[in-house]
mmCIF file of C-alpha atoms in Angstrom:
data_model
loop_
_atom_site.group_PDB
_atom_site.id
_atom_site.type_symbol
_atom_site.label_atom_id
_atom_site.label_comp_id
_atom_site.label_asym_id
_atom_site.label_seq_id
_atom_site.Cartn_x
_atom_site.Cartn_y
_atom_site.Cartn_z
ATOM 1 C CA UNK A 318 95.438 68.488 108.201
ATOM 2 C CA UNK A 319 97.655 68.833 111.246
ATOM 3 C CA UNK A 320 98.213 72.214 112.865
ATOM 4 C CA UNK A 321 101.918 72.018 112.181
ATOM 5 C CA UNK A 322 101.285 72.191 108.439
ATOM 6 C CA UNK A 323 101.699 75.807 107.416
ATOM 7 C CA UNK A 324 100.907 77.562 104.202
ATOM 8 C CA UNK A 325 102.829 80.211 102.360
ATOM 9 C CA UNK A 326 100.288 82.937 101.841
ATOM 10 C CA UNK A 327 100.817 84.864 98.634
ATOM 11 C CA UNK A 328 101.236 88.228 100.200
ATOM 12 C CA UNK A 329 100.263 91.010 97.953
ATOM 13 C CA UNK A 330 103.169 92.016 98.483
ATOM 14 C CA UNK A 331 105.109 89.801 100.647
ATOM 15 C CA UNK A 332 106.813 86.563 99.870
ATOM 16 C CA UNK A 333 110.205 85.056 100.414
ATOM 17 C CA UNK A 334 113.024 84.952 97.933
ATOM 18 C CA UNK A 335 112.191 81.563 96.453
ATOM 19 C CA UNK A 336 108.428 81.969 96.242
ATOM 20 C CA UNK A 337 106.361 83.588 93.543
ATOM 21 C CA UNK A 338 103.033 85.382 93.480
ATOM 22 C CA UNK A 339 100.879 86.878 90.776
ATOM 23 C CA UNK A 340 98.227 89.560 90.441
ATOM 24 C CA UNK A 341 94.834 87.939 89.941
ATOM 25 C CA UNK A 342 92.497 90.921 90.251
ATOM 26 C CA UNK A 343 92.248 94.698 90.584
ATOM 27 C CA UNK A 344 89.053 96.630 91.254
ATOM 28 C CA UNK A 345 88.165 100.286 90.664
ATOM 29 C CA UNK A 346 84.914 102.093 89.819
ATOM 30 C CA UNK A 347 84.256 102.792 86.156
ATOM 31 C CA UNK A 348 82.978 106.308 86.804
ATOM 32 C CA UNK A 349 83.617 108.940 89.485
ATOM 33 C CA UNK A 350 82.989 112.655 89.995
ATOM 34 C CA UNK A 351 85.275 115.550 90.980
ATOM 35 C CA UNK A 352 85.632 115.567 94.778
ATOM 36 C CA UNK A 353 84.619 111.927 95.120
ATOM 37 C CA UNK A 354 86.396 109.447 97.432
ATOM 38 C CA UNK A 355 86.578 105.828 96.345
ATOM 39 C CA UNK A 356 88.470 102.609 97.126
ATOM 40 C CA UNK A 357 90.536 100.508 94.723
ATOM 41 C CA UNK A 358 92.040 97.098 95.456
ATOM 42 C CA UNK A 359 94.773 94.784 94.209
ATOM 43 C CA UNK A 360 94.687 91.045 94.941
ATOM 44 C CA UNK A 361 97.578 88.633 94.479
ATOM 45 C CA UNK A 362 97.796 84.872 94.940
ATOM 46 C CA UNK A 363 100.492 82.250 95.361
ATOM 47 C CA UNK A 364 101.443 80.685 92.040
ATOM 48 C CA UNK A 365 101.014 77.328 93.753
ATOM 49 C CA UNK A 366 104.426 75.730 93.402
ATOM 50 C CA UNK A 367 106.628 77.204 96.151
ATOM 51 C CA UNK A 368 107.633 75.504 99.397
ATOM 52 C CA UNK A 369 109.858 77.112 102.007
ATOM 53 C CA UNK A 370 110.432 77.659 105.710
ATOM 54 C CA UNK A 371 108.436 79.984 107.934
ATOM 55 C CA UNK A 372 109.736 83.544 107.466
ATOM 56 C CA UNK A 373 108.497 87.108 107.655
ATOM 57 C CA UNK A 374 109.302 90.244 105.736
ATOM 58 C CA UNK A 375 108.150 93.721 104.803
ATOM 59 C CA UNK A 376 105.269 94.045 102.360
ATOM 60 C CA UNK A 377 105.391 96.893 99.853
ATOM 61 C CA UNK A 378 102.579 98.237 97.655
ATOM 62 C CA UNK A 379 102.047 101.349 95.553
ATOM 63 C CA UNK A 380 99.376 102.948 93.400
ATOM 64 C CA UNK A 381 100.046 105.281 90.469
ATOM 65 C CA UNK A 382 97.352 107.930 90.068
ATOM 66 C CA UNK A 383 97.041 111.298 88.296
ATOM 67 C CA UNK A 384 98.997 114.159 89.855
ATOM 68 C CA UNK A 385 96.952 115.936 92.514
ATOM 69 C CA UNK A 386 94.859 112.910 93.443
ATOM 70 C CA UNK A 387 95.186 112.011 97.111
ATOM 71 C CA UNK A 388 96.029 108.372 97.870
ATOM 72 C CA UNK A 389 96.030 106.869 101.374
ATOM 73 C CA UNK A 390 95.651 103.407 102.841
ATOM 74 C CA UNK A 391 92.923 102.812 105.468
ATOM 75 C CA UNK A 392 93.830 101.022 108.703
ATOM 76 C CA UNK A 393 93.920 97.234 108.408
ATOM 77 C CA UNK A 394 93.631 97.515 104.625
ATOM 78 C CA UNK A 395 95.941 94.517 104.081
ATOM 79 C CA UNK A 396 93.736 91.424 104.226
ATOM 80 C CA UNK A 397 95.189 87.902 104.191
ATOM 81 C CA UNK A 398 92.967 85.032 103.073
ATOM 82 C CA UNK A 399 93.677 81.349 103.742
ATOM 83 C CA UNK A 400 91.993 77.966 103.850
ATOM 84 C CA UNK A 401 90.122 77.098 107.056
ATOM 85 C CA UNK A 402 92.702 74.500 108.042
ATOM 86 C CA UNK A 403 95.733 76.806 107.814
ATOM 87 C CA UNK A 404 97.436 77.794 111.089
ATOM 88 C CA UNK A 405 100.373 80.018 111.973
ATOM 89 C CA UNK A 406 103.493 78.787 113.723
ATOM 90 C CA UNK A 407 102.123 79.924 117.096
ATOM 91 C CA UNK A 408 98.942 77.874 116.588
ATOM 92 C CA UNK A 409 96.648 80.792 115.694
ATOM 93 C CA UNK A 410 94.517 80.745 112.556
ATOM 94 C CA UNK A 411 95.868 82.261 109.350
ATOM 95 C CA UNK A 412 93.940 84.925 107.483
ATOM 96 C CA UNK A 413 94.484 88.227 109.256
ATOM 97 C CA UNK A 414 94.397 91.964 108.630
ATOM 98 C CA UNK A 415 97.422 94.256 108.824
ATOM 99 C CA UNK A 416 98.095 97.971 108.424
ATOM 100 C CA UNK A 417 100.486 99.646 106.022
ATOM 101 C CA UNK A 418 101.859 103.178 106.193
ATOM 102 C CA UNK A 419 102.997 105.712 103.611
ATOM 103 C CA UNK A 420 106.676 105.247 102.772
ATOM 104 C CA UNK A 421 108.661 108.104 101.237
ATOM 105 C CA UNK A 422 111.436 105.825 99.964
ATOM 106 C CA UNK A 423 109.003 103.538 98.136
ATOM 107 C CA UNK A 424 107.310 106.588 96.641
ATOM 108 C CA UNK A 425 110.630 108.051 95.486
ATOM 109 C CA UNK A 426 111.990 104.783 94.082
ATOM 110 C CA UNK A 427 108.894 103.967 92.038
ATOM 111 C CA UNK A 428 108.573 107.518 90.718
ATOM 112 C CA UNK A 429 112.226 107.487 89.676
ATOM 113 C CA UNK A 430 112.194 104.016 88.117
ATOM 114 C CA UNK A 431 108.726 104.078 86.501
ATOM 115 C CA UNK A 432 107.794 107.678 85.651
ATOM 116 C CA UNK A 433 104.714 108.668 83.665
ATOM 117 C CA UNK A 434 103.921 112.202 82.592
ATOM 118 C CA UNK A 435 101.039 113.657 84.607
ATOM 119 C CA UNK A 436 101.026 110.795 87.116
ATOM 120 C CA UNK A 437 102.726 109.966 90.409
ATOM 121 C CA UNK A 438 103.279 106.889 92.562
ATOM 122 C CA UNK A 439 102.136 106.645 96.194
ATOM 123 C CA UNK A 440 104.173 104.013 98.045
ATOM 124 C CA UNK A 441 103.361 102.103 101.246
ATOM 125 C CA UNK A 442 105.123 99.535 103.440
ATOM 126 C CA UNK A 443 103.730 97.301 106.188
ATOM 127 C CA UNK A 444 104.039 98.820 109.675
ATOM 128 C CA UNK A 445 105.929 95.726 110.835
ATOM 129 C CA UNK A 446 107.245 92.588 109.225
ATOM 130 C CA UNK A 447 104.363 90.339 108.181
ATOM 131 C CA UNK A 448 104.549 86.610 108.983
ATOM 132 C CA UNK A 449 104.230 84.181 106.107
ATOM 133 C CA UNK A 450 103.543 80.509 106.193
ATOM 134 C CA UNK A 451 105.128 77.409 104.664
ATOM 135 C CA UNK A 452 103.354 76.446 101.454
ATOM 136 C CA UNK A 453 101.034 73.455 101.613
ATOM 137 C CA UNK A 454 99.335 74.205 98.336
ATOM 138 C CA UNK A 455 98.559 71.784 95.556
ATOM 139 C CA UNK A 456 96.774 74.199 93.213
ATOM 140 C CA UNK A 457 97.062 77.766 92.030
ATOM 141 C CA UNK A 458 95.412 80.534 94.036
ATOM 142 C CA UNK A 459 94.897 78.505 97.213
ATOM 143 C CA UNK A 460 95.319 81.696 99.238
ATOM 144 C CA UNK A 461 95.737 85.379 98.569
ATOM 145 C CA UNK A 462 96.180 88.912 99.871
ATOM 146 C CA UNK A 463 94.053 91.948 99.076
ATOM 147 C CA UNK A 464 95.420 95.478 99.508
ATOM 148 C CA UNK A 465 93.062 98.475 99.483
ATOM 149 C CA UNK A 466 93.849 102.102 98.645
ATOM 150 C CA UNK A 467 91.605 105.102 99.304
ATOM 151 C CA UNK A 468 91.633 107.673 96.493
ATOM 152 C CA UNK A 469 90.282 111.244 96.533
ATOM 153 C CA UNK A 470 89.620 113.017 93.223
ATOM 154 C CA UNK A 471 90.365 116.786 93.375
ATOM 155 C CA UNK A 472 87.361 119.082 93.270
ATOM 156 C CA UNK A 473 88.808 120.814 90.211
ATOM 157 C CA UNK A 474 89.640 117.614 88.317
ATOM 158 C CA UNK A 475 88.878 117.919 84.612
ATOM 159 C CA UNK A 476 86.487 115.358 83.088
ATOM 160 C CA UNK A 477 88.331 112.627 81.227
ATOM 161 C CA UNK A 478 89.605 109.059 81.396
ATOM 162 C CA UNK A 479 92.494 108.297 83.749
ATOM 163 C CA UNK A 480 94.593 105.182 84.369
ATOM 164 C CA UNK A 481 95.434 103.589 87.722
ATOM 165 C CA UNK A 482 98.449 101.271 87.977
ATOM 166 C CA UNK A 483 99.570 99.014 90.817
ATOM 167 C CA UNK A 484 102.964 97.662 91.858
ATOM 168 C CA UNK A 485 103.986 95.366 94.698
ATOM 169 C CA UNK A 486 107.027 93.740 96.213
ATOM 170 C CA UNK A 487 108.717 92.752 99.452
ATOM 171 C CA UNK A 488 111.983 93.081 101.323
ATOM 172 C CA UNK A 489 113.315 90.732 103.998
ATOM 173 C CA UNK A 490 116.105 92.808 105.586
ATOM 174 C CA UNK A 491 115.282 94.709 108.764
ATOM 175 C CA UNK A 492 115.681 98.093 107.034
ATOM 176 C CA UNK A 493 112.938 97.252 104.536
ATOM 177 C CA UNK A 494 112.887 99.311 101.353
ATOM 178 C CA UNK A 495 114.835 102.038 103.178
ATOM 179 C CA UNK A 496 117.987 99.952 102.665
ATOM 180 C CA UNK A 497 118.124 101.194 99.066
ATOM 181 C CA UNK A 498 119.570 104.643 98.435
ATOM 182 C CA UNK A 499 117.799 105.079 95.100
ATOM 183 C CA UNK A 500 116.010 103.313 92.275
ATOM 184 C CA UNK A 501 119.276 102.115 90.714
ATOM 185 C CA UNK A 502 119.997 100.020 93.824
ATOM 186 C CA UNK A 503 116.445 98.670 94.040
ATOM 187 C CA UNK A 504 116.165 97.606 90.396
ATOM 188 C CA UNK A 505 116.350 93.862 90.023
ATOM 189 C CA UNK A 506 115.157 93.253 93.598
ATOM 190 C CA UNK A 507 111.808 91.964 94.833
ATOM 191 C CA UNK A 508 110.676 95.544 95.378
ATOM 192 C CA UNK A 509 109.648 95.268 91.711
ATOM 193 C CA UNK A 510 108.010 91.843 91.862
ATOM 194 C CA UNK A 511 104.571 92.453 90.315
ATOM 195 C CA UNK A 512 103.006 95.334 88.410
ATOM 196 C CA UNK A 513 100.115 96.237 86.138
ATOM 197 C CA UNK A 514 102.294 97.605 83.352
ATOM 198 C CA UNK A 515 105.127 96.419 81.143
ATOM 199 C CA UNK A 516 108.513 97.531 82.423
ATOM 200 C CA UNK A 517 111.965 95.959 82.349
ATOM 201 C CA UNK A 518 112.243 96.081 86.153
ATOM 202 C CA UNK A 519 108.981 94.218 86.839
ATOM 203 C CA UNK A 520 109.377 90.446 87.238
ATOM 204 C CA UNK A 521 105.713 89.611 86.650
ATOM 205 C CA UNK A 522 103.791 92.009 84.410
ATOM 206 C CA UNK A 523 99.993 92.108 84.214
ATOM 207 C CA UNK A 524 99.036 95.181 82.124
ATOM 208 C CA UNK A 525 95.555 93.743 81.642
ATOM 209 C CA UNK A 526 94.889 94.604 85.309
ATOM 210 C CA UNK A 527 95.474 98.339 84.934
ATOM 211 C CA UNK A 528 92.251 100.199 85.675
ATOM 212 C CA UNK A 529 90.757 103.135 83.792
ATOM 213 C CA UNK A 530 88.503 105.519 85.691
ATOM 214 C CA UNK A 531 86.324 108.057 83.933
ATOM 215 C CA UNK A 532 85.788 111.378 85.720
ATOM 216 C CA UNK A 533 82.464 112.928 84.711
ATOM 217 C CA UNK A 534 80.872 116.186 85.809
ATOM 218 C CA UNK A 535 77.329 114.824 85.508
ATOM 219 C CA UNK A 536 77.590 111.047 86.062
ATOM 220 C CA UNK A 537 74.921 108.704 84.836
ATOM 221 C CA UNK A 538 72.821 106.948 87.419
ATOM 222 C CA UNK A 539 73.231 109.622 90.111
ATOM 223 C CA UNK A 540 70.143 111.351 91.429
ATOM 224 C CA UNK A 541 69.705 114.301 93.758
ATOM 225 C CA UNK A 542 68.437 113.805 97.339
ATOM 226 C CA UNK A 543 65.203 115.656 96.506
ATOM 227 C CA UNK A 544 64.475 113.094 93.839
ATOM 228 C CA UNK A 545 64.834 110.276 96.336
ATOM 229 C CA UNK A 546 61.458 108.943 97.448
ATOM 230 C CA UNK A 547 62.839 108.026 100.861
ATOM 231 C CA UNK A 548 65.190 110.801 101.976
ATOM 232 C CA UNK A 549 65.294 109.396 105.520
ATOM 233 C CA UNK A 550 66.689 106.035 104.416
ATOM 234 C CA UNK A 551 70.138 104.998 105.591
ATOM 235 C CA UNK A 552 72.908 106.627 103.598
ATOM 236 C CA UNK A 553 76.415 105.284 102.995
ATOM 237 C CA UNK A 554 79.719 106.475 101.572
ATOM 238 C CA UNK A 555 80.993 104.814 98.409
ATOM 239 C CA UNK A 556 83.232 102.563 100.506
ATOM 240 C CA UNK A 557 80.300 101.295 102.563
ATOM 241 C CA UNK A 558 80.424 103.402 105.747
ATOM 242 C CA UNK A 559 77.123 104.715 107.082
ATOM 243 C CA UNK A 560 76.741 108.502 107.018
ATOM 244 C CA UNK A 561 74.985 110.254 109.901
ATOM 245 C CA UNK A 562 74.881 113.635 108.163
ATOM 246 C CA UNK A 563 74.292 113.319 104.420
ATOM 247 C CA UNK A 564 73.854 117.068 103.929
ATOM 248 C CA UNK A 565 77.589 117.581 103.325
ATOM 249 C CA UNK A 566 78.812 117.854 99.761
ATOM 250 C CA UNK A 567 79.632 114.510 98.205
ATOM 251 C CA UNK A 568 78.337 111.401 96.462
ATOM 252 C CA UNK A 569 76.594 108.747 98.567
ATOM 253 C CA UNK A 570 74.629 105.509 98.276
ATOM 254 C CA UNK A 571 70.976 105.441 99.366
ATOM 255 C CA UNK A 572 68.428 102.744 98.555
ATOM 256 C CA UNK A 573 70.967 101.147 96.231
ATOM 257 C CA UNK A 574 71.412 104.340 94.180
ATOM 258 C CA UNK A 575 74.074 107.017 94.033
ATOM 259 C CA UNK A 576 72.957 110.452 95.213
ATOM 260 C CA UNK A 577 74.854 113.690 94.742
ATOM 261 C CA UNK A 578 74.820 116.361 97.431
ATOM 262 C CA UNK A 579 76.046 119.743 96.211
#
């Protein structure tokens, strides 16, 4: 393919007005403990039939979690994936990472439009407009975007089963989602493009991708450090970062097993 052939990446949350994208996957652990930090992800892909000019816009994403759970987005947690032959308009390769930041307006709009008792939305918007590429796709899912959220379970969280929902959209105007005064103005716009629940405002609904997470006080498969035959082995957090001091309270991975430090 020639370099001047561009592809419209299905931004998890960023496409132009005429394009369409769908949720293809969400990931969350089945079981967590009070005080645990874990990462959940949403992945969307181009539906494979949209062609348009090179544009850029704001990407918007939100996670609905139980009240009191802390939700943030790590740096560069917005990962674009593309075929090896795809290039941007400036000649650089497609498939990059971007950062998103907490957005009060997105949080307020989603909580107003899609409330759920005992739960709250945490909204984010890309730090800058994200470039997108002209579609050159002849099949579904030729490229995609993955967005990651970091979630912290409160220390005093009661054992039980909880639901995590995702929503995503985009906005082309310079003001981004801040252009809307409230949820009434945003309804019917691409701020409500995809979601993991059935709602009149969501264009593309995928309730099968909601995630349930079970909080347990004594999780199965977790040992104590003293029971570990190799206590000096490398230790990692649940999101894969190596831990230099594993004596602090928390749940870690060592020798392929979860260990609980209390």
